[in-house]
Amino acid sequence: MALNLKVWRQANAADAGRLVDYRLEGLSPDMSFLEMLDVLNEKLIREGKDPVAFDYDCREGICGSCGVMVNGVAHGPEPASTTCQLYIRSFRDGDTVVVEPFRARAFPVVKDLVVDRSAFDRIIAAGGYVSVDTGSAPEANMIAVPKAESDAAMDAAQCIGCGACVAACKNASAVLFTGAKIDHLVRLPQGTPERERRVARMVGQMETESFGACSNEGECQAVCPKSISVRVIQRMSREYVRASLKGY
Ligand code: SF4
Ligand code: FES
């Protein structure tokens, strides 16, 4: 297969950046999108040019680092999939594919397709954790959790912090990400002692980081590779009001 690529090249945060055309031929349909970028980089290196910088770690849909915009869609055209799980067979021979970084004020471009998503780390550090005593693991059934609650907590826990929800939102809102972290923890007994402080601090940090407000477009849910539901946003809002009424 052959693809015509238009790849965002930006030397650093201060550079204006531009789309650069590349043509790749002889691609296998079973190649992943990141492997296709590897082929492009090997070609650029052979030509003595600067390879395209892009983020990845696991290449198996777990770490959340590989997200880019593919033809204007975060993580590309396959539903519930990360960029590393996108395959060349999703395109037609001869297609033109535009590859850009996630764009949001809170995610400044570092180089080419790499953006700085440390704003997410700071939201987690503000309250997305449970303070527990260390020691030997408790017996599995010591703290009973209703099955429906544990299932819902696990659904929310699937968020991999990729940032696609921010990139897809016209307001660059981080409420799907933050809501997932809050919904995951508040449903479990271990998450309740810090319940009010957590939501107050995480929402406060989200606003400090220049993420926008939610206007119920649903684009975040549509692109999320882990199918996180917008119901986590409703839960976050309820938790926030509850914490505010309690003086947090
Ligand atoms: S909610 Fe979905 S899209 Fe947003 S960071 Fe988590 S996994 Fe990525
Ligand atoms: S490289 Fe880890 S999710 Fe894609």
PDB file of C-alpha atoms and ligand atoms in Angstrom:
ATOM      1  CA  MET A   1       0.000   0.000   0.000  1.00  0.00           C
ATOM      2  CA  ALA A   2       1.026   3.601  -0.516  1.00  0.00           C
ATOM      3  CA  LEU A   3       0.028   6.566   1.632  1.00  0.00           C
ATOM      4  CA  ASN A   4       0.508  10.274   1.136  1.00  0.00           C
ATOM      5  CA  LEU A   5       1.249  11.768   4.533  1.00  0.00           C
ATOM      6  CA  LYS A   6       0.919  15.343   5.680  1.00  0.00           C
ATOM      7  CA  VAL A   7       2.794  15.419   8.984  1.00  0.00           C
ATOM      8  CA  TRP A   8       2.954  18.350  11.417  1.00  0.00           C
ATOM      9  CA  ARG A   9       6.586  19.379  11.846  1.00  0.00           C
ATOM     10  CA  GLN A  10       7.453  21.834  14.597  1.00  0.00           C
ATOM     11  CA  ALA A  11      11.026  22.143  15.816  1.00  0.00           C
ATOM     12  CA  ASN A  12      10.111  23.362  19.296  1.00  0.00           C
ATOM     13  CA  ALA A  13       7.418  25.155  21.289  1.00  0.00           C
ATOM     14  CA  ALA A  14       8.389  28.547  19.847  1.00  0.00           C
ATOM     15  CA  ASP A  15       8.381  27.401  16.192  1.00  0.00           C
ATOM     16  CA  ALA A  16       5.266  28.218  14.122  1.00  0.00           C
ATOM     17  CA  GLY A  17       5.117  24.674  12.682  1.00  0.00           C
ATOM     18  CA  ARG A  18       3.798  23.462   9.313  1.00  0.00           C
ATOM     19  CA  LEU A  19       2.459  20.389   7.532  1.00  0.00           C
ATOM     20  CA  VAL A  20       5.108  18.567   5.460  1.00  0.00           C
ATOM     21  CA  ASP A  21       4.265  16.107   2.644  1.00  0.00           C
ATOM     22  CA  TYR A  22       5.791  12.609   2.570  1.00  0.00           C
ATOM     23  CA  ARG A  23       4.960   9.615   0.384  1.00  0.00           C
ATOM     24  CA  LEU A  24       5.456   6.062   1.628  1.00  0.00           C
ATOM     25  CA  GLU A  25       5.150   3.021  -0.638  1.00  0.00           C
ATOM     26  CA  GLY A  26       5.252  -0.723   0.000  1.00  0.00           C
ATOM     27  CA  LEU A  27       3.441  -0.490   3.361  1.00  0.00           C
ATOM     28  CA  SER A  28       1.881  -3.661   4.749  1.00  0.00           C
ATOM     29  CA  PRO A  29      -1.857  -3.356   5.534  1.00  0.00           C
ATOM     30  CA  ASP A  30      -1.107  -5.168   8.817  1.00  0.00           C
ATOM     31  CA  MET A  31       1.416  -2.575   9.926  1.00  0.00           C
ATOM     32  CA  SER A  32       0.370  -0.414  12.873  1.00  0.00           C
ATOM     33  CA  PHE A  33       0.190   3.348  12.517  1.00  0.00           C
ATOM     34  CA  LEU A  34       3.262   3.772  14.732  1.00  0.00           C
ATOM     35  CA  GLU A  35       5.178   1.186  12.681  1.00  0.00           C
ATOM     36  CA  MET A  36       4.319   3.263   9.615  1.00  0.00           C
ATOM     37  CA  LEU A  37       5.833   6.298  11.387  1.00  0.00           C
ATOM     38  CA  ASP A  38       8.909   4.141  12.158  1.00  0.00           C
ATOM     39  CA  VAL A  39       9.234   3.425   8.410  1.00  0.00           C
ATOM     40  CA  LEU A  40       8.963   7.148   7.697  1.00  0.00           C
ATOM     41  CA  ASN A  41      11.652   7.914  10.291  1.00  0.00           C
ATOM     42  CA  GLU A  42      14.037   5.253   8.942  1.00  0.00           C
ATOM     43  CA  LYS A  43      13.631   6.863   5.511  1.00  0.00           C
ATOM     44  CA  LEU A  44      14.255  10.365   6.922  1.00  0.00           C
ATOM     45  CA  ILE A  45      17.338   9.185   8.834  1.00  0.00           C
ATOM     46  CA  ARG A  46      18.732   7.507   5.684  1.00  0.00           C
ATOM     47  CA  GLU A  47      18.233  10.832   3.889  1.00  0.00           C
ATOM     48  CA  GLY A  48      20.062  12.680   6.665  1.00  0.00           C
ATOM     49  CA  LYS A  49      16.896  14.497   7.787  1.00  0.00           C
ATOM     50  CA  ASP A  50      15.403  15.048  11.237  1.00  0.00           C
ATOM     51  CA  PRO A  51      13.012  12.166  12.131  1.00  0.00           C
ATOM     52  CA  VAL A  52       9.456  12.933  13.267  1.00  0.00           C
ATOM     53  CA  ALA A  53       9.171  13.077  17.064  1.00  0.00           C
ATOM     54  CA  PHE A  54       6.175  11.149  18.448  1.00  0.00           C
ATOM     55  CA  ASP A  55       5.308   9.687  21.848  1.00  0.00           C
ATOM     56  CA  TYR A  56       4.776   6.017  22.634  1.00  0.00           C
ATOM     57  CA  ASP A  57       5.616   3.487  25.290  1.00  0.00           C
ATOM     58  CA  CYS A  58       3.578   0.266  25.407  1.00  0.00           C
ATOM     59  CA  ARG A  59       2.325   0.103  21.798  1.00  0.00           C
ATOM     60  CA  GLU A  60      -0.536  -2.033  23.085  1.00  0.00           C
ATOM     61  CA  GLY A  61      -3.211   0.444  24.151  1.00  0.00           C
ATOM     62  CA  ILE A  62      -2.248   0.692  27.809  1.00  0.00           C
ATOM     63  CA  CYS A  63       0.019   3.656  28.495  1.00  0.00           C
ATOM     64  CA  GLY A  64      -1.957   6.457  26.810  1.00  0.00           C
ATOM     65  CA  SER A  65       1.054   8.237  25.363  1.00  0.00           C
ATOM     66  CA  CYS A  66       0.700   7.697  21.608  1.00  0.00           C
ATOM     67  CA  GLY A  67      -2.295   9.905  20.804  1.00  0.00           C
ATOM     68  CA  VAL A  68      -2.196  12.098  17.698  1.00  0.00           C
ATOM     69  CA  MET A  69      -4.859  13.563  15.432  1.00  0.00           C
ATOM     70  CA  VAL A  70      -5.305  11.418  12.317  1.00  0.00           C
ATOM     71  CA  ASN A  71      -7.356  13.166   9.646  1.00  0.00           C
ATOM     72  CA  GLY A  72      -8.715  15.442  12.361  1.00  0.00           C
ATOM     73  CA  VAL A  73      -9.832  12.644  14.710  1.00  0.00           C
ATOM     74  CA  ALA A  74      -8.061  11.917  17.997  1.00  0.00           C
ATOM     75  CA  HIS A  75      -6.483   8.422  17.693  1.00  0.00           C
ATOM     76  CA  GLY A  76      -7.842   8.113  14.135  1.00  0.00           C
ATOM     77  CA  PRO A  77     -10.872   6.518  12.507  1.00  0.00           C
ATOM     78  CA  GLU A  78     -11.200   3.248  14.467  1.00  0.00           C
ATOM     79  CA  PRO A  79     -13.625   3.480  17.408  1.00  0.00           C
ATOM     80  CA  ALA A  80     -12.393   2.640  20.933  1.00  0.00           C
ATOM     81  CA  SER A  81      -8.802   2.390  19.727  1.00  0.00           C
ATOM     82  CA  THR A  82      -5.516   4.096  20.505  1.00  0.00           C
ATOM     83  CA  THR A  83      -3.199   5.301  17.733  1.00  0.00           C
ATOM     84  CA  CYS A  84      -0.868   2.354  18.388  1.00  0.00           C
ATOM     85  CA  GLN A  85      -3.789  -0.029  17.784  1.00  0.00           C
ATOM     86  CA  LEU A  86      -4.723   1.635  14.499  1.00  0.00           C
ATOM     87  CA  TYR A  87      -3.657  -0.360  11.429  1.00  0.00           C
ATOM     88  CA  ILE A  88      -2.828   0.696   7.889  1.00  0.00           C
ATOM     89  CA  ARG A  89      -5.684  -1.493   6.619  1.00  0.00           C
ATOM     90  CA  SER A  90      -8.016   1.190   8.032  1.00  0.00           C
ATOM     91  CA  PHE A  91      -7.001   3.353   5.042  1.00  0.00           C
ATOM     92  CA  ARG A  92      -7.273   2.849   1.284  1.00  0.00           C
ATOM     93  CA  ASP A  93      -4.304   2.520  -1.034  1.00  0.00           C
ATOM     94  CA  GLY A  94      -3.235   6.008  -2.097  1.00  0.00           C
ATOM     95  CA  ASP A  95      -5.104   7.826   0.683  1.00  0.00           C
ATOM     96  CA  THR A  96      -3.851  11.140   2.008  1.00  0.00           C
ATOM     97  CA  VAL A  97      -3.488  11.049   5.808  1.00  0.00           C
ATOM     98  CA  VAL A  98      -3.012  14.186   7.899  1.00  0.00           C
ATOM     99  CA  VAL A  99      -1.113  13.619  11.176  1.00  0.00           C
ATOM    100  CA  GLU A 100      -1.094  16.390  13.787  1.00  0.00           C
ATOM    101  CA  PRO A 101      -0.456  16.684  17.529  1.00  0.00           C
ATOM    102  CA  PHE A 102      -3.278  16.965  20.077  1.00  0.00           C
ATOM    103  CA  ARG A 103      -4.092  20.665  20.256  1.00  0.00           C
ATOM    104  CA  ALA A 104      -5.076  22.415  23.496  1.00  0.00           C
ATOM    105  CA  ARG A 105      -3.681  25.378  25.392  1.00  0.00           C
ATOM    106  CA  ALA A 106      -3.011  23.076  28.345  1.00  0.00           C
ATOM    107  CA  PHE A 107      -1.058  20.644  26.102  1.00  0.00           C
ATOM    108  CA  PRO A 108       1.760  22.760  24.588  1.00  0.00           C
ATOM    109  CA  VAL A 109       3.639  21.197  21.657  1.00  0.00           C
ATOM    110  CA  VAL A 110       7.138  20.072  22.622  1.00  0.00           C
ATOM    111  CA  LYS A 111       8.225  18.947  19.141  1.00  0.00           C
ATOM    112  CA  ASP A 112       6.386  17.666  16.030  1.00  0.00           C
ATOM    113  CA  LEU A 113       3.670  15.303  17.354  1.00  0.00           C
ATOM    114  CA  VAL A 114       4.778  15.368  21.012  1.00  0.00           C
ATOM    115  CA  VAL A 115       2.761  17.465  23.456  1.00  0.00           C
ATOM    116  CA  ASP A 116       3.341  18.128  27.146  1.00  0.00           C
ATOM    117  CA  ARG A 117       0.481  16.427  29.051  1.00  0.00           C
ATOM    118  CA  SER A 118       1.923  17.004  32.514  1.00  0.00           C
ATOM    119  CA  ALA A 119      -1.195  19.076  33.317  1.00  0.00           C
ATOM    120  CA  PHE A 120      -2.939  15.688  33.749  1.00  0.00           C
ATOM    121  CA  ASP A 121      -0.245  14.594  36.217  1.00  0.00           C
ATOM    122  CA  ARG A 122      -0.845  17.744  38.264  1.00  0.00           C
ATOM    123  CA  ILE A 123      -4.613  17.079  38.358  1.00  0.00           C
ATOM    124  CA  ILE A 124      -3.897  13.560  39.664  1.00  0.00           C
ATOM    125  CA  ALA A 125      -1.383  14.887  42.191  1.00  0.00           C
ATOM    126  CA  ALA A 126      -4.025  17.337  43.485  1.00  0.00           C
ATOM    127  CA  GLY A 127      -6.242  14.510  44.738  1.00  0.00           C
ATOM    128  CA  GLY A 128      -6.530  11.501  42.435  1.00  0.00           C
ATOM    129  CA  TYR A 129      -5.222   8.997  44.921  1.00  0.00           C
ATOM    130  CA  VAL A 130      -6.222   7.074  48.042  1.00  0.00           C
ATOM    131  CA  SER A 131      -4.156   7.376  51.224  1.00  0.00           C
ATOM    132  CA  VAL A 132      -3.951   3.900  52.700  1.00  0.00           C
ATOM    133  CA  ASP A 133      -1.763   2.254  55.285  1.00  0.00           C
ATOM    134  CA  THR A 134       0.877   0.033  53.777  1.00  0.00           C
ATOM    135  CA  GLY A 135       1.308  -3.520  55.035  1.00  0.00           C
ATOM    136  CA  SER A 136       0.171  -6.948  54.030  1.00  0.00           C
ATOM    137  CA  ALA A 137      -2.728  -7.170  51.593  1.00  0.00           C
ATOM    138  CA  PRO A 138      -6.166  -7.442  53.266  1.00  0.00           C
ATOM    139  CA  GLU A 139      -8.300 -10.510  52.724  1.00  0.00           C
ATOM    140  CA  ALA A 140     -10.167 -10.087  49.424  1.00  0.00           C
ATOM    141  CA  ASN A 141     -13.701 -10.067  50.821  1.00  0.00           C
ATOM    142  CA  MET A 142     -12.973  -8.106  53.999  1.00  0.00           C
ATOM    143  CA  ILE A 143     -14.510  -4.928  52.533  1.00  0.00           C
ATOM    144  CA  ALA A 144     -17.649  -5.919  50.664  1.00  0.00           C
ATOM    145  CA  VAL A 145     -18.387  -3.851  47.538  1.00  0.00           C
ATOM    146  CA  PRO A 146     -21.636  -4.333  45.579  1.00  0.00           C
ATOM    147  CA  LYS A 147     -20.925  -5.901  42.181  1.00  0.00           C
ATOM    148  CA  ALA A 148     -22.603  -3.078  40.245  1.00  0.00           C
ATOM    149  CA  GLU A 149     -20.445  -0.487  42.044  1.00  0.00           C
ATOM    150  CA  SER A 150     -17.199  -2.392  41.523  1.00  0.00           C
ATOM    151  CA  ASP A 151     -18.043  -2.902  37.836  1.00  0.00           C
ATOM    152  CA  ALA A 152     -18.741   0.834  37.396  1.00  0.00           C
ATOM    153  CA  ALA A 153     -15.522   1.724  39.264  1.00  0.00           C
ATOM    154  CA  MET A 154     -13.555  -0.603  36.968  1.00  0.00           C
ATOM    155  CA  ASP A 155     -15.176   0.969  33.898  1.00  0.00           C
ATOM    156  CA  ALA A 156     -14.002   4.415  35.044  1.00  0.00           C
ATOM    157  CA  ALA A 157     -10.576   3.050  36.032  1.00  0.00           C
ATOM    158  CA  GLN A 158      -9.920   2.144  32.409  1.00  0.00           C
ATOM    159  CA  CYS A 159      -8.976   5.762  31.591  1.00  0.00           C
ATOM    160  CA  ILE A 160      -5.348   5.734  30.404  1.00  0.00           C
ATOM    161  CA  GLY A 161      -4.852   9.512  30.561  1.00  0.00           C
ATOM    162  CA  CYS A 162      -4.222   9.849  26.845  1.00  0.00           C
ATOM    163  CA  GLY A 163      -5.825  13.286  26.467  1.00  0.00           C
ATOM    164  CA  ALA A 164      -7.935  12.470  23.401  1.00  0.00           C
ATOM    165  CA  CYS A 165     -11.015  13.777  25.235  1.00  0.00           C
ATOM    166  CA  VAL A 166      -9.299  17.171  25.591  1.00  0.00           C
ATOM    167  CA  ALA A 167      -8.127  17.197  21.970  1.00  0.00           C
ATOM    168  CA  ALA A 168     -11.602  16.357  20.631  1.00  0.00           C
ATOM    169  CA  CYS A 169     -13.445  18.949  22.738  1.00  0.00           C
ATOM    170  CA  LYS A 170     -13.984  22.370  21.185  1.00  0.00           C
ATOM    171  CA  ASN A 171     -13.466  23.843  24.672  1.00  0.00           C
ATOM    172  CA  ALA A 172     -10.408  21.645  25.382  1.00  0.00           C
ATOM    173  CA  SER A 173     -12.173  20.478  28.519  1.00  0.00           C
ATOM    174  CA  ALA A 174     -10.635  17.820  30.757  1.00  0.00           C
ATOM    175  CA  VAL A 175     -13.857  16.806  32.507  1.00  0.00           C
ATOM    176  CA  LEU A 176     -14.024  13.267  31.052  1.00  0.00           C
ATOM    177  CA  PHE A 177     -10.516  12.506  32.319  1.00  0.00           C
ATOM    178  CA  THR A 178     -11.037  14.137  35.734  1.00  0.00           C
ATOM    179  CA  GLY A 179     -14.542  12.681  36.067  1.00  0.00           C
ATOM    180  CA  ALA A 180     -13.210   9.186  35.356  1.00  0.00           C
ATOM    181  CA  LYS A 181     -10.627   9.480  38.132  1.00  0.00           C
ATOM    182  CA  ILE A 182     -13.207  10.803  40.606  1.00  0.00           C
ATOM    183  CA  ASP A 183     -15.905   8.265  39.678  1.00  0.00           C
ATOM    184  CA  HIS A 184     -13.414   5.418  39.952  1.00  0.00           C
ATOM    185  CA  LEU A 185     -12.360   6.320  43.494  1.00  0.00           C
ATOM    186  CA  VAL A 186     -15.607   7.579  45.006  1.00  0.00           C
ATOM    187  CA  ARG A 187     -17.415   4.306  44.296  1.00  0.00           C
ATOM    188  CA  LEU A 188     -15.043   2.313  46.496  1.00  0.00           C
ATOM    189  CA  PRO A 189     -14.948   2.341  50.308  1.00  0.00           C
ATOM    190  CA  GLN A 190     -11.227   3.144  50.221  1.00  0.00           C
ATOM    191  CA  GLY A 191     -11.970   6.282  48.213  1.00  0.00           C
ATOM    192  CA  THR A 192     -14.570   7.809  50.497  1.00  0.00           C
ATOM    193  CA  PRO A 193     -12.453   9.314  53.339  1.00  0.00           C
ATOM    194  CA  GLU A 194     -10.939  11.922  50.954  1.00  0.00           C
ATOM    195  CA  ARG A 195     -14.097  12.271  48.872  1.00  0.00           C
ATOM    196  CA  GLU A 196     -14.822  15.994  49.277  1.00  0.00           C
ATOM    197  CA  ARG A 197     -11.232  17.172  49.364  1.00  0.00           C
ATOM    198  CA  ARG A 198     -10.432  15.140  46.247  1.00  0.00           C
ATOM    199  CA  VAL A 199     -13.120  16.612  44.006  1.00  0.00           C
ATOM    200  CA  ALA A 200     -12.561  20.172  45.228  1.00  0.00           C
ATOM    201  CA  ARG A 201      -8.815  19.983  44.608  1.00  0.00           C
ATOM    202  CA  MET A 202      -8.927  18.137  41.291  1.00  0.00           C
ATOM    203  CA  VAL A 203     -11.552  20.449  39.796  1.00  0.00           C
ATOM    204  CA  GLY A 204      -9.604  23.460  41.108  1.00  0.00           C
ATOM    205  CA  GLN A 205      -6.394  22.166  39.507  1.00  0.00           C
ATOM    206  CA  MET A 206      -8.230  21.475  36.239  1.00  0.00           C
ATOM    207  CA  GLU A 207      -9.278  25.125  36.110  1.00  0.00           C
ATOM    208  CA  THR A 208      -5.773  26.330  37.036  1.00  0.00           C
ATOM    209  CA  GLU A 209      -4.359  24.367  34.087  1.00  0.00           C
ATOM    210  CA  SER A 210      -6.456  26.333  31.529  1.00  0.00           C
ATOM    211  CA  PHE A 211      -8.727  23.492  30.461  1.00  0.00           C
ATOM    212  CA  GLY A 212     -12.104  24.756  29.253  1.00  0.00           C
ATOM    213  CA  ALA A 213     -15.583  24.129  30.645  1.00  0.00           C
ATOM    214  CA  CYS A 214     -17.890  21.340  29.462  1.00  0.00           C
ATOM    215  CA  SER A 215     -20.708  22.309  27.092  1.00  0.00           C
ATOM    216  CA  ASN A 216     -22.138  18.783  26.691  1.00  0.00           C
ATOM    217  CA  GLU A 217     -20.953  18.130  23.128  1.00  0.00           C
ATOM    218  CA  GLY A 218     -20.103  14.475  23.810  1.00  0.00           C
ATOM    219  CA  GLU A 219     -17.073  14.538  21.500  1.00  0.00           C
ATOM    220  CA  CYS A 220     -14.908  13.302  24.389  1.00  0.00           C
ATOM    221  CA  GLN A 221     -16.866  10.070  24.753  1.00  0.00           C
ATOM    222  CA  ALA A 222     -16.888   9.585  20.964  1.00  0.00           C
ATOM    223  CA  VAL A 223     -13.081   9.492  20.691  1.00  0.00           C
ATOM    224  CA  CYS A 224     -12.165   7.899  24.019  1.00  0.00           C
ATOM    225  CA  PRO A 225     -10.149   4.730  23.314  1.00  0.00           C
ATOM    226  CA  LYS A 226     -11.462   3.183  26.527  1.00  0.00           C
ATOM    227  CA  SER A 227     -15.128   4.090  25.966  1.00  0.00           C
ATOM    228  CA  ILE A 228     -15.365   6.146  29.158  1.00  0.00           C
ATOM    229  CA  SER A 229     -18.981   7.330  29.436  1.00  0.00           C
ATOM    230  CA  VAL A 230     -20.017  10.949  29.942  1.00  0.00           C
ATOM    231  CA  ARG A 231     -21.891   9.713  33.024  1.00  0.00           C
ATOM    232  CA  VAL A 232     -18.585  10.210  34.895  1.00  0.00           C
ATOM    233  CA  ILE A 233     -18.938  13.947  34.198  1.00  0.00           C
ATOM    234  CA  GLN A 234     -22.383  13.996  35.810  1.00  0.00           C
ATOM    235  CA  ARG A 235     -20.960  12.162  38.815  1.00  0.00           C
ATOM    236  CA  MET A 236     -18.097  14.650  39.086  1.00  0.00           C
ATOM    237  CA  SER A 237     -20.556  17.577  38.999  1.00  0.00           C
ATOM    238  CA  ARG A 238     -22.698  16.020  41.733  1.00  0.00           C
ATOM    239  CA  GLU A 239     -19.641  15.330  43.863  1.00  0.00           C
ATOM    240  CA  TYR A 240     -18.441  18.907  43.367  1.00  0.00           C
ATOM    241  CA  VAL A 241     -21.779  20.425  44.447  1.00  0.00           C
ATOM    242  CA  ARG A 242     -21.869  18.072  47.438  1.00  0.00           C
ATOM    243  CA  ALA A 243     -18.345  19.075  48.465  1.00  0.00           C
ATOM    244  CA  SER A 244     -19.159  22.793  48.016  1.00  0.00           C
ATOM    245  CA  LEU A 245     -22.209  22.470  50.278  1.00  0.00           C
ATOM    246  CA  LYS A 246     -19.950  20.903  52.899  1.00  0.00           C
ATOM    247  CA  GLY A 247     -17.632  23.894  52.736  1.00  0.00           C
ATOM    248  CA  TYR A 248     -14.789  22.480  50.612  1.00  0.00           C
TER     249      TYR A 248
HETATM  250  S1  SF4 B   1     -11.183   9.723  29.440  1.00  0.00           S
HETATM  251 FE1  SF4 B   1     -10.673   8.481  27.593  1.00  0.00          FE
HETATM  252  S2  SF4 B   1      -9.920   9.990  26.108  1.00  0.00           S
HETATM  253 FE2  SF4 B   1      -9.839  10.994  28.130  1.00  0.00          FE
HETATM  254  S3  SF4 B   1      -7.785  10.641  28.928  1.00  0.00           S
HETATM  255 FE3  SF4 B   1      -9.079   8.951  29.705  1.00  0.00          FE
HETATM  256  S4  SF4 B   1      -8.850   7.312  28.179  1.00  0.00           S
HETATM  257 FE4  SF4 B   1      -8.097   9.179  27.173  1.00  0.00          FE
HETATM  258  S1  FES B   2       1.766   3.435  22.939  1.00  0.00           S
HETATM  259 FE1  FES B   2       0.784   3.001  24.837  1.00  0.00          FE
HETATM  260  S2  FES B   2      -1.322   3.344  24.420  1.00  0.00           S
HETATM  261 FE2  FES B   2      -0.376   3.580  22.479  1.00  0.00          FE
END
